One Martini backbone bead per residue (centre of mass of N, CA, C, O) as a GRO file, in nm:
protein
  420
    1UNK     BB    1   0.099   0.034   0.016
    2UNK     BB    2   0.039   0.334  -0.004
    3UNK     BB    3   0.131   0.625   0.213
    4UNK     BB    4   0.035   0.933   0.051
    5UNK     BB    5  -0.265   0.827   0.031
    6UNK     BB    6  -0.306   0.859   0.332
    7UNK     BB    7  -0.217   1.162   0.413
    8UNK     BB    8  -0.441   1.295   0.257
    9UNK     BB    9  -0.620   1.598   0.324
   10UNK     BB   10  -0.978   1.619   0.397
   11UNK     BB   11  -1.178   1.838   0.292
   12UNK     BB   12  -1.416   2.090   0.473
   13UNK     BB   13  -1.683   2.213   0.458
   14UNK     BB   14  -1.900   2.456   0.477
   15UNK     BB   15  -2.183   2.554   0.640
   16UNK     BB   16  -2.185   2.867   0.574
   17UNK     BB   17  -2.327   3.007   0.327
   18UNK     BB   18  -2.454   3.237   0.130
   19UNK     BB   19  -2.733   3.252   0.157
   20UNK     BB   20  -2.740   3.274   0.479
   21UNK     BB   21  -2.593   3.550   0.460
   22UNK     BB   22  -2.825   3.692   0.317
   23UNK     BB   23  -3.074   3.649   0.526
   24UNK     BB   24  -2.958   3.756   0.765
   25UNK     BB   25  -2.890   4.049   0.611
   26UNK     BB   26  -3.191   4.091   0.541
   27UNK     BB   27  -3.330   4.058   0.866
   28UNK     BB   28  -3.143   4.328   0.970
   29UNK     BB   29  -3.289   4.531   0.774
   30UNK     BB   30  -3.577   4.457   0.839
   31UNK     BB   31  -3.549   4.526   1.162
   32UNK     BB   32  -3.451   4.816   1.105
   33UNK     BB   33  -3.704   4.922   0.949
   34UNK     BB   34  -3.902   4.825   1.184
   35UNK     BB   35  -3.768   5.056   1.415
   36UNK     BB   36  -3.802   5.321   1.233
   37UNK     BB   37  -4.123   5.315   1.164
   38UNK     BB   38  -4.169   5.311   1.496
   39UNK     BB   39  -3.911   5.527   1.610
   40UNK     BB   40  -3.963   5.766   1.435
   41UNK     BB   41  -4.042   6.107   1.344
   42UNK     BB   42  -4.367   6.181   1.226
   43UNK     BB   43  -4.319   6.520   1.237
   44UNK     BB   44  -4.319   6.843   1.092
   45UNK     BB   45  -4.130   7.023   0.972
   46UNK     BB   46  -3.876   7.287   0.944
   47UNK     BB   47  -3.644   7.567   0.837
   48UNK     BB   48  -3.476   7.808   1.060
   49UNK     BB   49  -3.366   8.110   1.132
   50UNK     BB   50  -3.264   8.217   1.428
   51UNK     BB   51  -3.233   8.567   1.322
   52UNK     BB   52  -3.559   8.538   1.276
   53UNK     BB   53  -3.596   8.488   1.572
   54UNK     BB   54  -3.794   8.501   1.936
   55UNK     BB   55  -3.642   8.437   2.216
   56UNK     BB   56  -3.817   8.326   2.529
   57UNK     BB   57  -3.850   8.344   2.865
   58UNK     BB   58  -4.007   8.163   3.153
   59UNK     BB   59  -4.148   8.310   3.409
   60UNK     BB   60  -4.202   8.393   3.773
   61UNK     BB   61  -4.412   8.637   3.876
   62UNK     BB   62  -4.599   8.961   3.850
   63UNK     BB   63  -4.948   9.047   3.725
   64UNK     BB   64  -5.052   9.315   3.613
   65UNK     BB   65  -5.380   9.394   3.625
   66UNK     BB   66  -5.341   9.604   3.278
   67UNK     BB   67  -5.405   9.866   3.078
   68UNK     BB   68  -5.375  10.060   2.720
   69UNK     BB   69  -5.504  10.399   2.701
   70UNK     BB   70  -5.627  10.628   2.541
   71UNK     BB   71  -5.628  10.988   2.624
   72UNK     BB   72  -5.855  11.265   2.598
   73UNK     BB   73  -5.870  11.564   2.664
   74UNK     BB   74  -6.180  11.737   2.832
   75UNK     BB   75  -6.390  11.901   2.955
   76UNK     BB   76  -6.598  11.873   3.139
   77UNK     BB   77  -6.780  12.100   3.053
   78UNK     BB   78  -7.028  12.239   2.850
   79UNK     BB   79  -7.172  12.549   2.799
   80UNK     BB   80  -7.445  12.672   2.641
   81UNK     BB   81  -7.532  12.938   2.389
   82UNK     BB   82  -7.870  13.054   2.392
   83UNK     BB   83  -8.179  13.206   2.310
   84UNK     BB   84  -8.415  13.309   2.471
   85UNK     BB   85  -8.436  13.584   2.290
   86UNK     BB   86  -8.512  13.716   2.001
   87UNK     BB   87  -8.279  13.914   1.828
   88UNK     BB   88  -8.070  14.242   1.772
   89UNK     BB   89  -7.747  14.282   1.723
   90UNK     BB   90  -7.571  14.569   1.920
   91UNK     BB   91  -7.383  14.423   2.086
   92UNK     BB   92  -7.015  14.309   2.188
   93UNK     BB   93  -6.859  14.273   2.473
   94UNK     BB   94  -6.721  13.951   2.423
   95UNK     BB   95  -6.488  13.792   2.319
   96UNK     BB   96  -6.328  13.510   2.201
   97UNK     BB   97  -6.143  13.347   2.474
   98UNK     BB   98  -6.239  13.461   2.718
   99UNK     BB   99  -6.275  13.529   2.990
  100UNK     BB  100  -6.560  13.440   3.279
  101UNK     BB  101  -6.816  13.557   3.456
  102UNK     BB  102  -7.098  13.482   3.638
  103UNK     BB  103  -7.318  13.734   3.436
  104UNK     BB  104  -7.181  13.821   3.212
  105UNK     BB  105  -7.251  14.025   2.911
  106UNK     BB  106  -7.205  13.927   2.611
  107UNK     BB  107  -7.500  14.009   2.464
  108UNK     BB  108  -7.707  14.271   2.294
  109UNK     BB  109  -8.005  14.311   2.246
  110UNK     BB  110  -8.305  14.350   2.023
  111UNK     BB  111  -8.703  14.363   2.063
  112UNK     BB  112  -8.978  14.553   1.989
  113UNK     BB  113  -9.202  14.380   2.025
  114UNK     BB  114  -9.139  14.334   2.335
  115UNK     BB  115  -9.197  14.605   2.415
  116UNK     BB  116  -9.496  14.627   2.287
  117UNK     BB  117  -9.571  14.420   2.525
  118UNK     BB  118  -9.528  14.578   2.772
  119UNK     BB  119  -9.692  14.788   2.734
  120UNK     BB  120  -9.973  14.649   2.725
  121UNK     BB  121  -9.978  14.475   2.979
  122UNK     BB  122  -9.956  14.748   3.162
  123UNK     BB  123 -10.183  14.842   3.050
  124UNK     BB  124 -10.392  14.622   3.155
  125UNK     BB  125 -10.333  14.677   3.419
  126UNK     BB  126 -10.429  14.980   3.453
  127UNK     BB  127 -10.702  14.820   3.424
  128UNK     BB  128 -10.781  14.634   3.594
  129UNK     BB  129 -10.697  14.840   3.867
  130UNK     BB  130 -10.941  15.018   3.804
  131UNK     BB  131 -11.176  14.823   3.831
  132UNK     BB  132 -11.130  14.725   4.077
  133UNK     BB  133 -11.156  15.035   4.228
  134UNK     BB  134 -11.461  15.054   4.138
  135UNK     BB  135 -11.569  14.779   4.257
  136UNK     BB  136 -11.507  14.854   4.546
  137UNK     BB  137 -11.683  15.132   4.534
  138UNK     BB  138 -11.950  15.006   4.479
  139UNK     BB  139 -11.972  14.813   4.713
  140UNK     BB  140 -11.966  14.978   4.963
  141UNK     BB  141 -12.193  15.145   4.855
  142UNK     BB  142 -12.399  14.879   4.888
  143UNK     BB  143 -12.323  14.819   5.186
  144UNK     BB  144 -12.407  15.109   5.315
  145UNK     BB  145 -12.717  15.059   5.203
  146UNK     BB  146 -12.757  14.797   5.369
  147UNK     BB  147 -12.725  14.934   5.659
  148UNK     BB  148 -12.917  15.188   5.612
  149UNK     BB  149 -13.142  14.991   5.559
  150UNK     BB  150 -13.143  14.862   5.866
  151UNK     BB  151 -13.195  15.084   6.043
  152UNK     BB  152 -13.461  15.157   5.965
  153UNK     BB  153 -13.598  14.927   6.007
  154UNK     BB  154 -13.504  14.906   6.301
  155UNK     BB  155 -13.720  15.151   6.368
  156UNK     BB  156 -13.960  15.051   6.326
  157UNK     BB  157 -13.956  14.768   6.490
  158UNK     BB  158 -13.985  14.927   6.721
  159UNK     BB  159 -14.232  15.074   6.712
  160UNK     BB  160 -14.407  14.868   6.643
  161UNK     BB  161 -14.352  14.712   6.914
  162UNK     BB  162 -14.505  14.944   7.076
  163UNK     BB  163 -14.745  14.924   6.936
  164UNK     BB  164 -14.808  14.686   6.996
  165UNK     BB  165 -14.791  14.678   7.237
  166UNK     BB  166 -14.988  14.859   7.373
  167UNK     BB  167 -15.250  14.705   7.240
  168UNK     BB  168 -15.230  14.499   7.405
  169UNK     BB  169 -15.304  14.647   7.687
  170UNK     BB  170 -15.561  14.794   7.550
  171UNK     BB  171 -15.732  14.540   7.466
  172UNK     BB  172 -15.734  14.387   7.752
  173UNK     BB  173 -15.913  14.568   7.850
  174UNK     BB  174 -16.109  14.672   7.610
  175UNK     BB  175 -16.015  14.986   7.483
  176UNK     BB  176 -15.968  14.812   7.202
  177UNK     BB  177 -16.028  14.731   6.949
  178UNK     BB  178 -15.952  14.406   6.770
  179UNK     BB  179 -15.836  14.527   6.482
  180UNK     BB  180 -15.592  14.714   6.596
  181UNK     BB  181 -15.471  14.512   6.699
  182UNK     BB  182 -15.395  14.346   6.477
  183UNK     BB  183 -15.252  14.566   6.287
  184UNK     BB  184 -15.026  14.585   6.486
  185UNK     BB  185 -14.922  14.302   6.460
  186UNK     BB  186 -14.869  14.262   6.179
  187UNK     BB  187 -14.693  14.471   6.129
  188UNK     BB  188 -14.445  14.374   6.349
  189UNK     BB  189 -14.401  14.106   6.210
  190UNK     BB  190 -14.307  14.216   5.935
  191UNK     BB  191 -14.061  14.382   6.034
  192UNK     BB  192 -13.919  14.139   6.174
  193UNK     BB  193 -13.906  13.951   5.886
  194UNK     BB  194 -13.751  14.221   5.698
  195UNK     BB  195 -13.491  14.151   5.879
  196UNK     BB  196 -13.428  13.878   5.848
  197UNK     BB  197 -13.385  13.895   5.545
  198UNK     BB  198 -13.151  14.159   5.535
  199UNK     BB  199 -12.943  13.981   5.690
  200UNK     BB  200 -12.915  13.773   5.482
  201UNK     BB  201 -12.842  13.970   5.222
  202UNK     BB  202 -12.577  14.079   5.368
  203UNK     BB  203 -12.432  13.842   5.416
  204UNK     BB  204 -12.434  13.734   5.111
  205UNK     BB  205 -12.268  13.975   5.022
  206UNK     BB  206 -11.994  13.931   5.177
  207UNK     BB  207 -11.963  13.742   5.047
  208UNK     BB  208 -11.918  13.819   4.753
  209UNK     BB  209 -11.785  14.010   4.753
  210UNK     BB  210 -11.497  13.867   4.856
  211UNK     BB  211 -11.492  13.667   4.639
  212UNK     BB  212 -11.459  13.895   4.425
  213UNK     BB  213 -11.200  14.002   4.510
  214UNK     BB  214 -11.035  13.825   4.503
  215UNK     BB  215 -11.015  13.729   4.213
  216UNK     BB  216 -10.911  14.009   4.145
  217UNK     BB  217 -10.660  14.023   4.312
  218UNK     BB  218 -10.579  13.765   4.153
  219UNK     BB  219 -10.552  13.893   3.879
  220UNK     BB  220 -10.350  14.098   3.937
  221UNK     BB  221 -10.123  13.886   4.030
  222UNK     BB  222 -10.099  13.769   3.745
  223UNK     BB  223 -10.008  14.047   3.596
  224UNK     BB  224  -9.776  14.088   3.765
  225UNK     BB  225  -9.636  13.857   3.680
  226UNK     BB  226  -9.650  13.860   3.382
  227UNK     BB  227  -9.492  14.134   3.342
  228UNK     BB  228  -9.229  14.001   3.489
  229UNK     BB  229  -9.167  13.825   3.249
  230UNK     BB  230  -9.152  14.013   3.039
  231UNK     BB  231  -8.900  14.164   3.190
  232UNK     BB  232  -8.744  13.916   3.145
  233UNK     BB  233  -8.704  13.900   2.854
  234UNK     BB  234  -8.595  14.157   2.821
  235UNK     BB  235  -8.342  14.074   3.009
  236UNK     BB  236  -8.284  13.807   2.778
  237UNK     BB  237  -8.112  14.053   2.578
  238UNK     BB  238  -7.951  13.941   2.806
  239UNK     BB  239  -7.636  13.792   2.732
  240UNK     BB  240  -7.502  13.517   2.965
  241UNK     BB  241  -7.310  13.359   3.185
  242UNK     BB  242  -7.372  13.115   3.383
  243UNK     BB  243  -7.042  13.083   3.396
  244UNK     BB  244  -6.732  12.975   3.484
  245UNK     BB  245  -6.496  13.070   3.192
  246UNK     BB  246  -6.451  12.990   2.841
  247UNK     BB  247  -6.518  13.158   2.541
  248UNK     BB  248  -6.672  12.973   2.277
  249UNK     BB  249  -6.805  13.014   1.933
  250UNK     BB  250  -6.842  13.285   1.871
  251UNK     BB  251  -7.099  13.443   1.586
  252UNK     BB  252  -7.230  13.673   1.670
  253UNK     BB  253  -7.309  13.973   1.464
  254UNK     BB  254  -7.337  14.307   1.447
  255UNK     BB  255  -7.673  14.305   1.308
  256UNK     BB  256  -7.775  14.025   1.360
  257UNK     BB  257  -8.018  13.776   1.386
  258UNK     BB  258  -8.197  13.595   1.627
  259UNK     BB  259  -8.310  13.335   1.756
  260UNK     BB  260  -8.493  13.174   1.908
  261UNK     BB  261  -8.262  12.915   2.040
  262UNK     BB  262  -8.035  13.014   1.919
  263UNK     BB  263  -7.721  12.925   1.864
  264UNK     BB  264  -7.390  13.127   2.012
  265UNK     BB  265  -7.228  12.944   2.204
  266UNK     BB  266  -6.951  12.866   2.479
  267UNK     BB  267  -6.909  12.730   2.790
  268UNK     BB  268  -6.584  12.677   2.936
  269UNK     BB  269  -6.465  12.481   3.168
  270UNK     BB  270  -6.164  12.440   3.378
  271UNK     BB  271  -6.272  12.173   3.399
  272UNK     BB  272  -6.106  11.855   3.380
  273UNK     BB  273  -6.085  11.562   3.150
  274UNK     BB  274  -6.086  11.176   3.063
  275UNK     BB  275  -6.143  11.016   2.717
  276UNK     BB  276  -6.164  10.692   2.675
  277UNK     BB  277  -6.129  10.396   2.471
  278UNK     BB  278  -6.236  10.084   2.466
  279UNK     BB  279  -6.222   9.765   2.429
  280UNK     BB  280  -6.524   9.534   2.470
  281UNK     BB  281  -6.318   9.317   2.599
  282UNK     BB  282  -6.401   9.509   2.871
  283UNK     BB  283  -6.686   9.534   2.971
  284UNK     BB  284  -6.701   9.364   3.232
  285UNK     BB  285  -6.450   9.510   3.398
  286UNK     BB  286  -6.560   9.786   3.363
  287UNK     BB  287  -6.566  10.067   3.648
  288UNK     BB  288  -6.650  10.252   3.837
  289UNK     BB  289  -6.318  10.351   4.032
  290UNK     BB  290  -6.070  10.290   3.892
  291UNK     BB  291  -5.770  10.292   3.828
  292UNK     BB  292  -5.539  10.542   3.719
  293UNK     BB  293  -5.213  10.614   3.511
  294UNK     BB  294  -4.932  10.857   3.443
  295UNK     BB  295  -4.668  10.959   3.232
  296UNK     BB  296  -4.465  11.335   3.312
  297UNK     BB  297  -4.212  11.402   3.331
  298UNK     BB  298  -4.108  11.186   3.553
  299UNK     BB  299  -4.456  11.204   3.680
  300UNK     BB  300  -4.702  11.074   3.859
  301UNK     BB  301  -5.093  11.054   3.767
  302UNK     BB  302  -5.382  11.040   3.904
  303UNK     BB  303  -5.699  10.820   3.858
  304UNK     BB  304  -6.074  10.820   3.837
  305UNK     BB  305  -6.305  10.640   3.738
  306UNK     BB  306  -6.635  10.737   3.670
  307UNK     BB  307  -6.740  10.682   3.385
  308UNK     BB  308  -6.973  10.463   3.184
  309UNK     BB  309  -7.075  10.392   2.865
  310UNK     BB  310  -7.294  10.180   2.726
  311UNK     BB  311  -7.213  10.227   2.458
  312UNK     BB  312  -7.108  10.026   2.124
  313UNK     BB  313  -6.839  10.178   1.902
  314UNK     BB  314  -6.645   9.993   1.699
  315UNK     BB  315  -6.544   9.817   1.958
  316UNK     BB  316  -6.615  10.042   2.155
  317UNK     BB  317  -6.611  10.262   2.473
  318UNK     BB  318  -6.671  10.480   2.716
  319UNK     BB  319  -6.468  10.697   2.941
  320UNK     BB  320  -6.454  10.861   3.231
  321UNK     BB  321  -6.200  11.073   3.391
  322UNK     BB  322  -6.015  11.166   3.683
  323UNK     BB  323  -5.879  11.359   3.906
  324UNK     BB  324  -5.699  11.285   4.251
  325UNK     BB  325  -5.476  11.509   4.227
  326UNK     BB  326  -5.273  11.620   4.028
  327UNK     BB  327  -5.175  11.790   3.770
  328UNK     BB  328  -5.066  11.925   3.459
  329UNK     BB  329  -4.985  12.235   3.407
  330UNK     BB  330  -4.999  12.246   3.076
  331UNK     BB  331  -5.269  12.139   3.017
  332UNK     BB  332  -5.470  12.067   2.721
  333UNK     BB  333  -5.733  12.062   2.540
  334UNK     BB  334  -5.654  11.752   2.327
  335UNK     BB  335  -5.496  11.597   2.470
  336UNK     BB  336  -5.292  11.279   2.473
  337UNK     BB  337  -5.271  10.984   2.692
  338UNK     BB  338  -5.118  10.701   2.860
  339UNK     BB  339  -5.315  10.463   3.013
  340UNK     BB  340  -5.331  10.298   3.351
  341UNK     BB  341  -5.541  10.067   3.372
  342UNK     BB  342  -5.679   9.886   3.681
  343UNK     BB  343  -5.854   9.569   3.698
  344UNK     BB  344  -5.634   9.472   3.937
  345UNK     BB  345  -5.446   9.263   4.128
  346UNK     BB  346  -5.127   9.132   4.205
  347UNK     BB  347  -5.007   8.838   4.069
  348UNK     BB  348  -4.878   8.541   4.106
  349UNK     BB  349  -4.714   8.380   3.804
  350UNK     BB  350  -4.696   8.281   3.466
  351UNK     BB  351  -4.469   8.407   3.217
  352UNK     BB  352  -4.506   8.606   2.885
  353UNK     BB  353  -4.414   8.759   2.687
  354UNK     BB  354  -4.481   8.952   2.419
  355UNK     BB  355  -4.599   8.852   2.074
  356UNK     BB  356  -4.695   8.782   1.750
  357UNK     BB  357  -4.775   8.480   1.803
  358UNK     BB  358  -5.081   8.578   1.906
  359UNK     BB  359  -5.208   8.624   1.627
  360UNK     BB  360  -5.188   8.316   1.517
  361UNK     BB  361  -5.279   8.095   1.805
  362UNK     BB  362  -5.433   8.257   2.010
  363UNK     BB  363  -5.290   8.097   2.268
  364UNK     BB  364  -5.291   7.789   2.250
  365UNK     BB  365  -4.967   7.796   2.098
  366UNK     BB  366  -4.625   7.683   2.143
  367UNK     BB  367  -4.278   7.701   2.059
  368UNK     BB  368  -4.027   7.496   2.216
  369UNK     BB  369  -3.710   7.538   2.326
  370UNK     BB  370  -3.439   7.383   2.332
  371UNK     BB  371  -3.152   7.432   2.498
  372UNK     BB  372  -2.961   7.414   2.206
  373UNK     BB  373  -3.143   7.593   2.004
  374UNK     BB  374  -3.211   7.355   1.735
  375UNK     BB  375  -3.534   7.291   1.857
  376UNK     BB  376  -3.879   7.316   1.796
  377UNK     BB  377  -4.186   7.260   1.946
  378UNK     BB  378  -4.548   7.208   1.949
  379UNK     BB  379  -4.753   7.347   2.212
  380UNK     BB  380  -5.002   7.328   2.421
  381UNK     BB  381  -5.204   7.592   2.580
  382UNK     BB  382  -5.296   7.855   2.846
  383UNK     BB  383  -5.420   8.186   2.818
  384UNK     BB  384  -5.536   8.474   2.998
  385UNK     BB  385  -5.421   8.711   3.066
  386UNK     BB  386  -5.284   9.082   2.942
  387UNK     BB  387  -5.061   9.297   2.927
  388UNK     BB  388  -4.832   9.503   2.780
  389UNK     BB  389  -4.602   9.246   2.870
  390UNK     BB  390  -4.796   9.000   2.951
  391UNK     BB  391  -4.877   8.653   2.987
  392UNK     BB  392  -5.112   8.469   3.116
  393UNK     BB  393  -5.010   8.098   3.240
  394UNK     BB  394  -5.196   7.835   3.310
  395UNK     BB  395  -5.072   7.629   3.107
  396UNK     BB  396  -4.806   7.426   2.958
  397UNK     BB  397  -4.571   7.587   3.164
  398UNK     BB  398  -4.259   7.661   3.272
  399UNK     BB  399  -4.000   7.788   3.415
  400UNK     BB  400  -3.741   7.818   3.216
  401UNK     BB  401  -3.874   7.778   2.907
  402UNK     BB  402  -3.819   7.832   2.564
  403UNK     BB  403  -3.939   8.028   2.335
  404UNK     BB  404  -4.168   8.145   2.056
  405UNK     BB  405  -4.254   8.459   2.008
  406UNK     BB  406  -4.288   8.524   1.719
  407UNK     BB  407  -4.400   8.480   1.438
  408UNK     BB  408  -4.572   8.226   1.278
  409UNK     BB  409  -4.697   8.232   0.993
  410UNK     BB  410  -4.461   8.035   0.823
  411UNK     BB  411  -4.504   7.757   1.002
  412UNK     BB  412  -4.772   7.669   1.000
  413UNK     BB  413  -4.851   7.302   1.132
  414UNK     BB  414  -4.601   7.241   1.207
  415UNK     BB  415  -4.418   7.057   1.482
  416UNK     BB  416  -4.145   7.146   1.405
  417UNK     BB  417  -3.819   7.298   1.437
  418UNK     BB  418  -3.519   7.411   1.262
  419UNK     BB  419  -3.240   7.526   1.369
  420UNK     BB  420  -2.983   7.754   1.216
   0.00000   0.00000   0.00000
């Protein structure tokens, strides 16, 4: 036997073929695939360059809840001054833009035809009292008659009484006929029911009398009164200031005519007020007594709202404010002013500074940035109030994180924000 033939080393074939080795590593592409596909990201994304951005801090702090408004200075009054009576301008005693003191004579007017009527009234006058007069004496007069003639009368009855008792006593004696006795007791009884006829027609005279004087009495005070009232007409074409102020608008010239009623000028009172507009957005919110301030070369001016106009227009409703303290001395009407309404106390809470954010999100949501300022995310939020500089967070972020303040307006749906 040859010994070479067996020495020869038989070749191992290899377990491991090619095609396994395919198989294992389709098998790891596929679980890779299915790792990527289930624990990929698959929010939304865009790349923004970040000096295009404003990122800011939420801290927690102090959230004064008041809003700015601006404020338009206004007198407090304005007294229009009308024509109580019309006529024609004689003179202009006060010119437009001067003070003015209550009572002070602004125009003199003139109006003949008023003239004419105080003329007739006193002629009625003086016709009144004069019938008044005759009346008083002719009733007196009547008076007087019945008076005596009630003397007369009882000077009778006198008589008669006289005669009726003598007849009476010599009747009883049979010394004097029948007859004459009767005619002298009929005589006695008529004279005595004559004289109190008499004297009821007397009483009834003296009411009758009475109560027609009084209305007489009456009429002429009606007269005096009327009459007065005609020269205060008369004094009423002297136009007077009302009140003390500055004369402003007076447009009536000397020799123009004047309408009753007709507007002629107005006194501005020197006290000023404060005519803010607020957003209808806070008119549940807003009522007299609130504070406001501003400032003004470096002092601070206090004021507290007065009224509140219930009318909404245009969005905005009115509000009036007054100085509770000093105000500013050069102030003048028409100047306007930024104020700081106070709309309540403040709370300490989470804040985020204020930005163009809030017109894209609504208050919504905003995108919140990681620490190395690479990617940002959008996340809900809840807004509550509002101030000039912060909003106020009540849900959805902490202190310390940051967010981008800045327009979402080109940011679309995206979920997150590729910063670059």
């Amino acid at each position: 036997m040859n010994n070479n033939t067996m020495d020869t080393p038989i070749e191992r074939k290899s377990r491991l073929k090619k095609k396994h080795i395919y198989a294992v590593a389709g098998g790891v592409f596929l679980l890779v695939c299915v790792f990527y596909f289930i624990f990929r990201d698959t929010s939304s994304s865009m790349k923004v360059e970040k000096e295009r951005l404003t990122i800011s801090t939420i801290i927690q702090g102090e959230f004064n809840d008041y809003i700015r408004v601006i404020g338009q200075v206004l007198p407090d009054r304005i007294i229009y001054l009308d024509a109580v009576e019309g006529g024609r301008v004689e003179e202009r005693l006060i010119e437009e833009g001067a003070q003015v003191k209550a009572g002070d004579v602004i125009l003199r007017l003139s109006n003949p035809l008023l003239n004419i009527g105080i003329l007739q009234s006193e002629a009625d006058l003086a016709y009144q009292e004069n019938e008044l007069r005759n009346t008083r004496i002719s009733m007196e007069q009547e008076h007087l008659s019945l008076k005596q003639e009630r003397i007369n009368l009882n000077k009778e009855l006198v008589q008669k009484e006289r005669r009726y008792k003598q007849y009476e006593r010599l009747y009883n004696k049979q010394l004097l006929a029948r007859e004459e006795y009767l005619l002298a007791k009929e005589d006695y009884e008529s004279a005595r029911d004559q004289l109190v006829v008499l004297d009821q027609r007397i009483s009834q005279d003296d009411l009758f009398r009475s109560s027609q004087l009084e209305s007489l009495d009456e009429n002429i005070r009606n007269m005096k009164r009327s009459l007065a009232l005609v020269r205060e007409r008369l004094e009423n074409l002297k136009v007077k200031a009302p009140v003390s102020g500055q004369l402003g608008n007076l447009e009536a010239q000397i020799g123009q005519s004047i309408a009753q009623g007709e507007r002629i000028g107005q006194v501005i009172t020197p006290e000023l007020k404060v005519e803010a507009r607020i957003d209808e957005h806070y008119v549940e919110r807003v009522m007299p007594g609130l504070p406001a301030n501003f400032e003004r070369e470096g002092k601070t001016y206090e004021m507290e709202m007065t009224k509140v106009y219930p009318e909404v227009r245009d969005g905005q409703f009115r509000t009036d404010l007054h100085f509770t303290g000093g105000r500013p001395e050069n102030i003048r009407a028409g100047q306007t002013y930024h104020l700081n309404l106070q709309l309540g106390d403040p709370v300490q809470a989470i804040l985020i500074p204020r930005g163009s954010f809030y017109q894209a999100s609504g208050g919504q949501y905003v995108y919140v940035v990681d620490e190395d300022e690479t990617t940002a995310r959008r996340r809900p939020v809840k807004i509550g109030r509002q101030n000039p500089q912060y909003y106020e967070v009540t849900e959805g972020l902490k202190p310390g994180e940051k967010v981008i303040i800045s327009g979402y307006e080109l940011f679309g749906e995206n979920e997150r924000l590729i910063i670059r």
